[in-house]
XYZ file of C-alpha atoms in Angstrom:
693
model
C -45.422 -68.250 -55.650
C -42.178 -66.313 -55.154
C -40.053 -66.880 -52.033
C -39.356 -64.232 -49.382
C -35.836 -63.636 -50.706
C -37.158 -62.719 -54.175
C -39.600 -60.184 -52.644
C -36.804 -58.420 -50.665
C -33.624 -58.579 -52.776
C -30.292 -57.137 -51.557
C -29.717 -53.866 -53.400
C -26.247 -52.937 -52.087
C -23.646 -54.173 -49.639
C -21.731 -51.599 -47.559
C -18.477 -52.287 -45.730
C -18.467 -51.108 -42.099
C -15.230 -50.069 -40.393
C -14.574 -49.295 -36.734
C -12.416 -46.182 -36.227
C -10.581 -46.097 -32.905
C -8.405 -42.977 -33.138
C -10.955 -40.784 -31.301
C -12.684 -43.567 -29.358
C -11.920 -42.063 -25.902
C -12.047 -38.399 -26.923
C -15.210 -38.001 -28.969
C -18.172 -36.209 -27.341
C -21.557 -35.321 -28.808
C -22.812 -31.852 -27.805
C -26.534 -31.145 -27.744
C -28.233 -27.765 -27.170
C -31.796 -28.622 -26.083
C -32.896 -24.974 -25.585
C -31.638 -23.865 -29.029
C -33.491 -24.487 -32.317
C -31.685 -26.845 -34.669
C -31.513 -24.223 -37.432
C -29.781 -21.713 -35.097
C -26.367 -23.171 -34.431
C -23.416 -21.723 -32.530
C -20.956 -22.461 -35.352
C -20.415 -18.769 -36.158
C -20.470 -17.526 -32.554
C -17.144 -16.474 -31.048
C -16.115 -19.004 -28.370
C -14.085 -17.189 -25.714
C -12.969 -20.148 -23.594
C -13.572 -23.838 -22.965
C -12.694 -26.228 -20.130
C -13.491 -29.801 -19.125
C -13.397 -32.161 -16.137
C -12.674 -35.508 -17.872
C -13.633 -37.820 -14.993
C -17.013 -36.156 -14.495
C -17.466 -35.448 -18.228
C -18.370 -31.860 -17.368
C -17.789 -29.081 -19.927
C -18.099 -25.304 -19.710
C -18.114 -23.078 -22.785
C -17.976 -19.287 -22.686
C -19.489 -17.599 -25.751
C -19.649 -13.949 -26.741
C -22.964 -12.080 -27.023
C -23.464 -9.674 -29.932
C -24.114 -6.417 -28.042
C -24.603 -4.522 -31.349
C -27.596 -6.606 -32.364
C -30.903 -4.696 -32.596
C -32.408 -7.415 -30.377
C -29.965 -6.685 -27.514
C -31.172 -4.400 -24.692
C -28.111 -2.401 -23.697
C -29.599 -0.917 -20.498
C -30.437 -4.381 -19.162
C -26.944 -5.625 -19.984
C -25.353 -2.706 -18.110
C -27.667 -3.240 -15.115
C -26.768 -6.952 -14.877
C -23.032 -6.140 -15.041
C -23.473 -3.508 -12.305
C -25.323 -5.956 -10.042
C -22.672 -8.661 -10.529
C -19.430 -6.625 -10.334
C -20.464 -3.443 -8.525
C -19.028 -0.023 -9.308
C -15.363 -0.832 -8.657
C -13.032 -2.243 -11.279
C -11.127 -5.405 -10.369
C -9.291 -8.041 -12.385
C -11.696 -10.693 -11.105
C -14.782 -8.918 -12.479
C -17.060 -11.104 -14.556
C -17.803 -8.414 -17.154
C -14.711 -6.241 -17.730
C -16.515 -3.977 -20.260
C -19.241 -3.032 -17.708
C -21.867 -4.702 -19.890
C -23.068 -8.294 -20.157
C -21.167 -9.308 -23.302
C -20.841 -13.080 -22.767
C -22.698 -16.096 -21.454
C -21.602 -19.465 -20.058
C -22.922 -22.889 -21.026
C -22.648 -25.796 -18.558
C -23.091 -29.452 -19.507
C -24.903 -32.386 -17.938
C -24.725 -35.994 -19.075
C -27.638 -37.033 -21.278
C -26.874 -40.678 -20.519
C -24.269 -42.505 -18.484
C -24.148 -45.565 -20.764
C -22.871 -44.670 -24.241
C -21.867 -48.195 -25.279
C -24.730 -48.292 -27.836
C -23.949 -44.900 -29.426
C -21.439 -44.005 -32.136
C -20.736 -41.273 -34.665
C -20.670 -42.436 -38.319
C -19.397 -40.948 -41.600
C -20.113 -42.361 -45.050
C -17.499 -42.110 -47.796
C -17.150 -43.960 -51.123
C -19.407 -46.839 -50.189
C -17.801 -47.279 -46.755
C -19.342 -46.601 -43.359
C -16.865 -45.574 -40.630
C -18.151 -45.533 -37.041
C -16.429 -44.177 -33.918
C -17.733 -44.984 -30.405
C -18.804 -41.963 -28.356
C -17.123 -41.237 -25.016
C -20.050 -39.135 -23.820
C -23.250 -37.338 -24.811
C -23.514 -33.917 -23.162
C -26.370 -31.432 -23.117
C -25.293 -27.792 -22.724
C -27.592 -25.191 -21.200
C -27.024 -21.542 -20.219
C -25.582 -21.108 -16.717
C -26.958 -18.401 -14.415
C -24.272 -18.424 -11.734
C -23.796 -14.682 -12.329
C -27.156 -14.171 -10.602
C -25.780 -15.911 -7.498
C -22.805 -13.551 -7.544
C -25.187 -10.590 -7.804
C -27.153 -11.850 -4.780
C -23.915 -12.277 -2.842
C -22.882 -8.691 -3.611
C -26.288 -7.471 -2.443
C -26.003 -9.372 0.862
C -22.505 -7.979 1.426
C -23.769 -4.424 0.919
C -26.680 -4.982 3.321
C -24.376 -6.476 5.960
C -21.964 -3.544 5.614
C -24.794 -1.028 6.051
C -26.192 -2.847 9.083
C -22.981 -3.789 10.833
C -21.177 -0.428 10.607
C -17.586 0.154 9.554
C -15.156 -2.439 8.287
C -13.232 -2.442 11.553
C -16.263 -3.979 13.222
C -16.341 -6.767 10.663
C -12.658 -7.435 11.259
C -13.218 -7.549 15.001
C -16.141 -9.885 14.577
C -13.939 -12.254 12.611
C -11.326 -12.172 15.366
C -13.690 -13.166 18.180
C -15.540 -15.924 16.408
C -15.934 -18.799 18.884
C -14.594 -22.268 18.075
C -16.304 -25.280 19.609
C -14.198 -28.429 19.996
C -16.157 -31.667 19.807
C -14.975 -35.250 20.117
C -16.499 -37.446 17.439
C -17.270 -41.057 18.108
C -15.686 -43.725 15.846
C -17.502 -43.862 12.502
C -19.229 -47.135 11.725
C -19.151 -48.699 8.267
C -22.840 -47.964 7.713
C -22.396 -44.318 8.730
C -19.417 -44.033 6.384
C -21.482 -45.386 3.477
C -24.268 -42.886 4.204
C -21.726 -40.067 4.308
C -20.114 -41.150 1.011
C -23.533 -41.235 -0.669
C -24.621 -37.849 0.690
C -25.104 -34.832 -1.574
C -22.507 -32.727 0.304
C -19.847 -35.432 -0.079
C -20.514 -35.809 -3.814
C -20.389 -32.042 -4.303
C -17.069 -31.867 -2.455
C -15.600 -34.736 -4.505
C -16.706 -33.086 -7.728
C -15.135 -29.804 -6.686
C -11.805 -31.549 -6.002
C -11.264 -32.412 -9.693
C -9.451 -29.544 -11.377
C -10.523 -28.020 -14.691
C -8.519 -28.759 -17.869
C -8.496 -25.676 -20.082
C -8.986 -26.264 -23.811
C -8.436 -24.279 -27.010
C -11.516 -24.018 -29.237
C -11.208 -24.398 -33.024
C -14.088 -23.324 -35.244
C -15.828 -25.610 -37.726
C -13.823 -24.459 -40.741
C -10.467 -24.172 -38.978
C -7.530 -26.151 -40.435
C -7.009 -28.032 -37.149
C -10.656 -29.111 -37.182
C -10.269 -30.449 -40.735
C -7.196 -32.405 -39.642
C -8.933 -33.934 -36.592
C -11.976 -34.841 -38.711
C -9.799 -37.257 -40.713
C -9.496 -39.407 -37.589
C -13.190 -40.286 -37.932
C -12.141 -42.633 -40.718
C -10.615 -45.992 -39.967
C -6.837 -45.788 -40.403
C -6.297 -49.578 -40.708
C -8.557 -51.060 -43.391
C -7.292 -54.594 -42.813
C -9.950 -57.080 -41.653
C -7.685 -58.388 -38.898
C -7.718 -54.965 -37.219
C -11.533 -54.850 -37.252
C -12.093 -58.106 -35.429
C -14.853 -56.501 -33.318
C -17.119 -56.501 -36.364
C -16.183 -59.999 -37.548
C -18.209 -62.567 -35.596
C -19.266 -66.144 -36.155
C -23.019 -66.801 -36.501
C -23.119 -68.302 -33.004
C -21.400 -65.275 -31.445
C -23.647 -62.908 -33.380
C -26.760 -64.767 -32.195
C -25.530 -64.609 -28.592
C -25.086 -60.854 -28.951
C -28.627 -60.460 -30.300
C -30.201 -62.695 -27.649
C -27.937 -62.877 -24.568
C -28.596 -65.783 -22.175
C -30.849 -65.138 -19.178
C -28.856 -64.245 -16.060
C -29.925 -65.764 -12.761
C -31.514 -63.226 -10.460
C -29.599 -62.704 -7.257
C -31.656 -62.668 -4.079
C -30.814 -59.478 -2.209
C -31.405 -59.843 1.481
C -32.543 -56.752 3.340
C -29.775 -55.228 5.403
C -30.355 -54.388 9.043
C -28.369 -52.152 11.368
C -24.675 -52.952 11.662
C -24.991 -53.951 15.348
C -28.020 -56.247 14.887
C -27.799 -59.927 13.897
C -30.601 -62.422 13.596
C -30.212 -65.691 15.465
C -29.808 -67.516 12.148
C -26.949 -65.187 11.131
C -25.437 -65.369 14.604
C -25.194 -69.164 14.521
C -23.196 -69.067 11.289
C -20.320 -67.408 13.175
C -17.613 -69.295 15.095
C -18.485 -70.061 18.718
C -16.074 -67.449 20.129
C -17.557 -64.739 17.876
C -21.108 -65.747 18.848
C -20.330 -65.362 22.552
C -18.467 -62.069 22.020
C -21.345 -60.601 19.998
C -23.934 -61.666 22.571
C -21.942 -60.247 25.507
C -21.288 -56.929 23.746
C -25.021 -56.457 23.250
C -26.318 -57.823 26.583
C -23.407 -56.674 28.827
C -24.354 -58.976 31.776
C -25.849 -62.477 31.574
C -26.185 -65.704 33.630
C -24.444 -68.741 32.185
C -27.743 -70.648 31.865
C -29.217 -67.906 29.656
C -26.101 -67.896 27.477
C -26.398 -71.660 26.894
C -30.062 -71.181 25.960
C -29.180 -68.634 23.243
C -26.563 -70.849 21.630
C -27.399 -73.758 19.368
C -28.370 -77.032 21.025
C -25.652 -79.636 21.415
C -22.784 -77.240 22.102
C -20.434 -78.461 24.832
C -20.591 -76.300 27.979
C -16.828 -76.752 28.496
C -16.129 -75.062 25.161
C -18.522 -72.249 26.072
C -16.781 -71.761 29.427
C -13.426 -71.610 27.680
C -14.694 -68.899 25.284
C -16.688 -66.830 27.807
C -13.619 -66.301 30.012
C -11.875 -64.570 27.103
C -14.521 -61.824 26.773
C -16.184 -61.614 30.223
C -15.520 -61.663 33.972
C -17.477 -63.396 36.752
C -19.364 -61.017 39.073
C -21.704 -62.501 41.709
C -21.981 -65.729 39.673
C -22.956 -63.833 36.475
C -20.811 -62.985 33.465
C -20.109 -59.279 32.704
C -18.427 -58.294 29.444
C -14.818 -57.113 29.781
C -14.079 -53.409 29.512
C -11.530 -53.759 26.693
C -14.176 -55.498 24.564
C -16.490 -52.471 24.859
C -13.683 -49.885 24.623
C -10.994 -51.115 22.204
C -7.638 -49.373 21.928
C -7.401 -46.043 20.088
C -11.065 -45.234 20.781
C -12.597 -42.676 23.116
C -15.785 -41.890 25.002
C -18.670 -40.678 22.813
C -19.688 -38.303 25.629
C -16.481 -36.664 26.821
C -13.652 -37.855 24.564
C -11.827 -39.615 27.428
C -9.359 -42.234 26.023
C -10.290 -45.931 26.138
C -7.501 -46.740 28.635
C -9.043 -44.473 31.303
C -12.543 -45.783 30.547
C -11.437 -49.424 31.001
C -9.725 -48.570 34.278
C -12.836 -46.817 35.662
C -15.245 -49.533 34.514
C -13.025 -52.273 36.023
C -13.251 -50.445 39.350
C -17.083 -50.495 39.173
C -17.074 -54.241 38.350
C -14.644 -54.964 41.188
C -16.833 -53.084 43.672
C -19.817 -55.210 42.608
C -17.819 -58.342 43.443
C -17.814 -57.073 47.066
C -21.355 -55.704 47.487
C -24.678 -55.386 45.673
C -25.159 -51.626 46.132
C -23.083 -48.665 44.932
C -23.455 -44.899 45.101
C -22.565 -43.111 41.901
C -21.172 -40.140 43.823
C -18.656 -42.352 45.645
C -17.564 -44.040 42.428
C -17.099 -40.707 40.594
C -15.038 -39.314 43.480
C -12.494 -42.136 43.100
C -12.247 -42.742 39.348
C -12.483 -38.988 38.477
C -14.313 -39.436 35.175
C -17.157 -37.300 33.772
C -20.629 -38.129 35.161
C -21.940 -39.317 31.772
C -19.271 -42.019 31.553
C -19.816 -43.137 35.159
C -23.536 -43.434 34.470
C -22.789 -45.560 31.394
C -20.662 -47.948 33.470
C -23.440 -48.416 36.024
C -26.167 -48.832 33.392
C -24.160 -51.692 31.858
C -24.504 -53.854 34.967
C -26.868 -52.233 37.507
C -30.287 -50.620 37.924
C -31.055 -47.476 39.982
C -33.198 -47.707 43.122
C -34.836 -44.685 44.745
C -32.906 -43.490 47.825
C -30.714 -46.618 47.705
C -28.235 -46.071 44.862
C -27.444 -48.629 42.135
C -28.134 -52.351 42.615
C -26.443 -55.093 40.592
C -28.790 -56.033 37.753
C -29.005 -59.816 38.380
C -29.378 -61.912 41.551
C -26.388 -63.847 42.823
C -26.106 -67.092 40.804
C -25.097 -69.531 43.548
C -25.869 -72.544 41.377
C -23.120 -71.696 38.904
C -20.625 -71.071 41.724
C -21.371 -74.509 43.252
C -21.352 -76.303 39.915
C -18.083 -74.805 38.602
C -15.750 -74.206 41.580
C -12.625 -74.368 39.391
C -13.859 -71.543 37.132
C -14.923 -69.521 40.182
C -11.496 -69.943 41.811
C -9.720 -68.918 38.594
C -11.893 -65.796 38.350
C -11.158 -64.920 41.991
C -7.436 -65.063 41.279
C -8.003 -62.851 38.252
C -9.903 -60.316 40.376
C -7.063 -60.241 42.920
C -4.686 -59.201 40.149
C -7.095 -56.526 38.936
C -7.543 -55.302 42.510
C -3.792 -54.827 43.023
C -3.575 -52.758 39.830
C -6.564 -50.621 40.831
C -5.107 -49.990 44.304
C -1.924 -48.603 42.723
C -3.810 -46.481 40.183
C -6.528 -45.013 42.427
C -4.516 -45.092 45.680
C -7.076 -46.799 47.945
C -7.184 -49.716 50.362
C -9.527 -52.664 49.970
C -10.504 -52.420 53.649
C -12.209 -49.098 52.908
C -14.838 -50.928 50.850
C -15.467 -54.049 52.909
C -19.238 -54.005 53.586
C -20.408 -54.096 57.171
C -22.064 -57.306 58.383
C -25.562 -55.880 58.565
C -28.601 -57.937 57.654
C -30.129 -56.935 54.312
C -33.072 -54.604 54.677
C -36.275 -55.685 53.088
C -38.119 -53.054 51.095
C -41.118 -51.651 52.986
C -43.988 -49.943 51.221
C -44.593 -46.454 52.674
C -47.570 -44.391 51.564
C -47.296 -40.740 50.576
C -49.200 -39.586 53.658
C -46.812 -41.455 55.955
C -43.810 -39.902 54.214
C -45.313 -36.417 54.654
C -45.927 -36.947 58.370
C -42.395 -38.269 58.881
C -40.900 -35.264 57.058
C -42.963 -32.824 59.158
C -41.866 -34.542 62.379
C -38.190 -34.388 61.329
C -38.516 -30.683 60.493
C -40.169 -29.938 63.850
C -37.482 -31.786 65.807
C -34.713 -30.138 63.786
C -36.163 -26.652 64.347
C -36.467 -27.266 68.108
C -32.874 -28.467 68.415
C -31.567 -25.492 66.403
C -33.466 -23.024 68.605
C -32.034 -24.616 71.747
C -28.509 -24.437 70.311
C -28.970 -20.757 69.378
C -30.196 -19.860 72.882
C -27.259 -21.689 74.443
C -24.769 -19.723 72.304
C -26.426 -16.430 73.181
C -26.134 -17.250 76.903
C -22.452 -18.144 76.552
C -21.621 -15.018 74.533
C -20.304 -11.958 76.414
C -22.685 -9.015 76.800
C -22.874 -6.674 73.800
C -21.512 -9.180 71.299
C -23.489 -10.012 68.207
C -23.610 -13.765 67.591
C -24.109 -14.762 63.951
C -25.134 -18.332 63.229
C -24.541 -19.608 59.721
C -27.709 -20.962 58.154
C -27.723 -23.361 55.215
C -30.522 -25.341 53.609
C -30.876 -28.946 54.730
C -30.530 -31.661 52.080
C -31.269 -35.361 52.379
C -30.546 -36.214 48.763
C -27.583 -38.081 47.428
C -26.251 -35.103 45.481
C -25.541 -32.938 48.553
C -25.549 -29.165 48.046
C -27.794 -27.719 45.380
C -26.640 -25.046 42.881
C -26.895 -21.482 44.216
C -29.796 -19.528 42.708
C -28.888 -15.913 41.891
C -31.763 -15.169 39.576
C -33.625 -13.058 42.172
C -30.669 -10.773 42.955
C -30.930 -7.131 41.980
C -28.468 -5.123 39.935
C -27.475 -3.150 42.985
C -26.134 -6.300 44.656
C -23.419 -6.489 42.007
C -21.445 -3.805 43.823
C -22.477 -4.476 47.432
C -20.517 -6.631 49.877
C -18.836 -9.487 48.054
C -21.017 -9.584 44.931
C -24.301 -9.682 46.779
C -23.144 -11.549 49.897
C -23.419 -9.906 53.259
C -22.825 -10.988 56.836
C -22.475 -14.715 57.447
C -23.499 -15.635 53.901
C -20.375 -14.219 52.243
C -17.441 -16.416 51.188
C -15.221 -14.555 53.653
C -17.592 -15.461 56.477
C -17.620 -19.097 55.380
C -13.827 -19.034 55.433
C -14.015 -17.953 59.070
C -16.327 -20.885 59.747
C -13.913 -23.334 58.106
C -15.960 -24.092 54.977
C -14.029 -22.018 52.426
C -13.230 -23.541 49.000
C -9.976 -25.563 48.989
C -6.815 -23.847 47.798
C -6.541 -26.196 44.785
C -10.001 -25.158 43.612
C -9.254 -21.449 44.039
C -5.991 -21.879 42.151
C -7.794 -23.636 39.266
C -10.471 -20.897 39.089
C -7.869 -18.100 39.163
C -5.836 -19.674 36.349
C -8.986 -20.271 34.291
C -10.144 -16.640 34.568
C -6.666 -15.458 33.582
C -7.239 -17.161 30.222
C -10.929 -16.180 29.827
C -12.193 -12.939 31.335
C -15.870 -13.983 31.099
C -17.274 -17.477 31.708
C -20.663 -18.978 32.412
C -21.054 -21.387 35.308
C -21.874 -24.177 32.840
C -18.624 -23.640 30.888
C -16.542 -23.442 34.082
C -18.027 -26.737 35.318
C -17.154 -28.370 31.986
C -13.544 -27.160 32.217
C -13.398 -28.311 35.852
C -14.532 -31.849 34.925
C -11.866 -32.022 32.206
C -9.298 -30.835 34.752
C -10.311 -33.597 37.175
C -10.079 -36.253 34.469
C -6.549 -35.118 33.567
C -5.208 -35.382 37.140
C -2.950 -38.389 37.883
C -4.140 -41.055 40.284
C -4.014 -40.093 43.943
C -3.947 -36.338 43.263
C -6.690 -33.760 43.756
C -8.307 -35.475 46.747
C -9.544 -32.082 47.961
C -11.531 -31.680 44.716
C -13.479 -34.934 44.990
C -16.726 -33.437 46.319
C -16.974 -29.848 45.067
C -20.518 -28.481 44.991
C -21.863 -25.710 42.775
C -22.020 -23.393 45.788
C -18.359 -24.032 46.609
C -17.380 -23.424 42.972
C -19.240 -20.085 42.933
C -17.575 -19.054 46.209
C -14.185 -19.804 44.655
C -15.117 -17.554 41.707
C -16.106 -14.648 43.960
C -12.881 -15.003 45.992
C -10.810 -14.787 42.759
C -11.474 -11.092 42.069
C -14.537 -11.994 39.936
C -18.184 -10.983 40.172
C -21.457 -12.144 38.715
C -22.920 -10.182 35.796
C -26.722 -10.184 35.880
C -27.368 -10.449 32.142
C -31.090 -9.908 31.336
C -31.747 -12.954 29.155
C -34.844 -12.641 26.904
C -38.008 -14.545 27.970
C -37.777 -16.870 24.944
C -34.199 -17.851 25.830
C -33.515 -21.596 25.966
C -30.366 -21.212 28.097
C -30.109 -23.512 31.115
C -29.865 -21.974 34.618
C -26.102 -22.608 34.765
C -25.721 -20.946 31.358
C -27.512 -17.834 32.644
C -25.032 -17.389 35.506
C -22.259 -15.268 33.975
C -19.096 -14.279 35.858
C -16.417 -11.774 34.848
C -12.995 -10.721 36.103
C -13.407 -7.548 38.181
C -9.823 -6.684 39.146
C -6.678 -7.640 37.210
C -4.416 -4.620 37.871
C -4.131 -3.511 34.248
C -5.305 -0.249 32.678
C -8.464 -1.796 31.194
C -10.107 -2.692 34.541
C -12.344 0.373 34.589
C -13.293 -0.106 30.932
C -14.083 -3.766 31.617
C -16.386 -2.816 34.532
C -18.210 -0.303 32.323
C -18.700 -3.034 29.721
C -20.201 -5.318 32.411
C -22.541 -2.487 33.399
C -23.764 -2.196 29.806
C -24.518 -5.920 29.646
C -26.287 -5.799 33.027
C -29.071 -3.846 31.323
C -28.822 -5.228 27.768
C -28.638 -8.823 26.567
C -26.822 -7.736 23.396
C -25.180 -4.438 22.384
C -23.983 -2.810 19.173
C -20.304 -1.918 18.850
C -21.121 1.740 18.252
C -23.006 1.894 21.552
C -20.000 0.448 23.394
C -17.592 2.891 21.729
C -19.879 5.866 22.456
C -20.273 4.956 26.130
C -16.521 4.440 26.574
C -15.836 7.821 24.936
C -18.376 9.543 27.211
C -16.851 8.083 30.384
C -13.135 8.124 29.576
C -12.755 10.542 26.689
C -11.659 9.912 23.104
C -8.095 8.916 24.036
C -8.962 5.181 24.113
C -7.209 3.549 21.145
C -9.097 1.304 18.718
C -6.686 -1.556 19.516
C -7.682 -1.351 23.192
C -11.374 -1.511 22.269
C -10.707 -4.519 20.039
C -8.742 -6.223 22.819
C -11.513 -5.556 25.349
C -14.202 -6.989 23.071
C -12.048 -9.973 22.144
C -11.459 -10.841 25.831
C -15.050 -10.494 27.038
C -17.447 -10.769 24.096
C -18.396 -12.572 20.929
C -20.243 -11.199 17.896
C -23.078 -12.548 15.802
C -24.897 -10.727 12.961
C -23.546 -7.319 13.997
C -24.471 -7.728 17.683
C -22.055 -8.233 20.561
C -22.777 -10.715 23.380
C -20.879 -11.661 26.516
C -19.010 -14.935 26.001
C -21.216 -17.970 26.439
C -24.516 -16.054 26.096
C -24.797 -16.129 22.300
C -28.097 -17.730 21.277
C -27.743 -20.150 18.346
């Protein structure tokens, strides 16, 4: 019986050579939508370009417009849709007919290590590794350009003349937002997003190439590089392997599988992971997450056997003692060069305000947020954050410290308590200089603590009715007494204001029921004792600092909503140095509106649509009524238009101005008026702050 080698004899041996001249430049082009017998070898290639890092290629090829299979009317229609009727150098089809098409590549595979191009010559096989395999398909981006042209024509027809479009560009609003520091996990999500990848791909510039046809002399010259230039065996060491190396290449050893642990949020650690950290890092991580904690609970979360002395040494580096409990330090929560996620206030101001809240809790168990905000002058969102870190709200009582006083710790560790008291004295002296206060102002009165008493709803109702009855009786008696004291024939006017028992004091003024006629009567709808002038006579006028701030603000912006003015006012308060602006500590919405009306401004009763999602403060719109310039009367006419229309076309505004004041109003004045008072969106004009997103 014959052996296996006799049944399958070797017929021929072929030498294999590895050519490296084109190893990093050789690409294989495939045309999957083109039959293999119909090649592009004889088609005129107009241009070629490549992005080497992305391995992206674009080829521009001519179309035979004289072919009997070419529809000339369709080609002209496509060129008209893409380029329009005007001739420009940037036109896609300069001959007014679709005479070319573009091919764009995608990678057929990202791993080309197993692919090579080979040529056989005189019993020798020469192989060259491929840099990439690209599939080219027709690109239809010209259709996107045609759609863009169509949208531009529709917008021009709807929005009027080009001057309107230019004006709309000028008055486009810009919203400034403060972004919070980006975490590592958020950065990874952003880097992996589609928008980020598209932007990175667009950053790589195109490299323009010169195309040589198949039978061109340069192509013949480059084709010679497909053959190995060095035929020596020492230069082809990649193909010369020992049997052991060749066997390892055929059957590579099994790689150990790596266990991938599921990743959680960046701010969450399991207890097992937490205990792998150093003791100081464990305590810092726990305090950053919990904010306030008794020492006994902290010892329970740490591993058993840890010395309490070492824990005490570490906890004092990241926390402060408040009522026997440990509260995380402000600079741990707000590191340097960071800012508030709510308002953008720098970390230095946040630490100063939060230290004041912690110091107050070392003196008493209850705080009122309004009192704290009046001293530290920070936005309400940040003040609320400070209190939520270490306190809980109680109805009609304010904010109570979150944990009971830990007297056991104070008795057990008097040395630590004394050291913390000395530390608080230093913090107190710094706060007194910054916020300009005296500690005696906050010393609690020696009153016994009140125990909470359960009161039913019916009892509360009866008590409220009794208070109202007594209040009404006393007011009537006071009114009668004033009438008796007044001389005969005089008209006594008693100022009436709603009573408020809540912590927030005055409530925002409601102007939604006012009529359009009230815009021009009295002081913007006020009459008698209710006007700001009457309140000035009674000694309750807005402070001069507030009126000065409002006047300066309306010099910059002719139209503002109450919501936007309050936002600017809060930023103004936060920017004031310590000890300044004491008159602005407790400004109510009513006082702010009075300051507006006393600054030559009036309310514009804009008829918001029923489906509007604007808040009440956003629906209160105020505009400058008197500035002394020539556009005052035009500005008042514009307000009148928006008192009956939520949004107005530019042509309507121009027509109404021409009817009232003639055609002598220059276009620049109209543009200036609209830029000061309005904003545009989709061809419509809105008063500033009323645009619906």
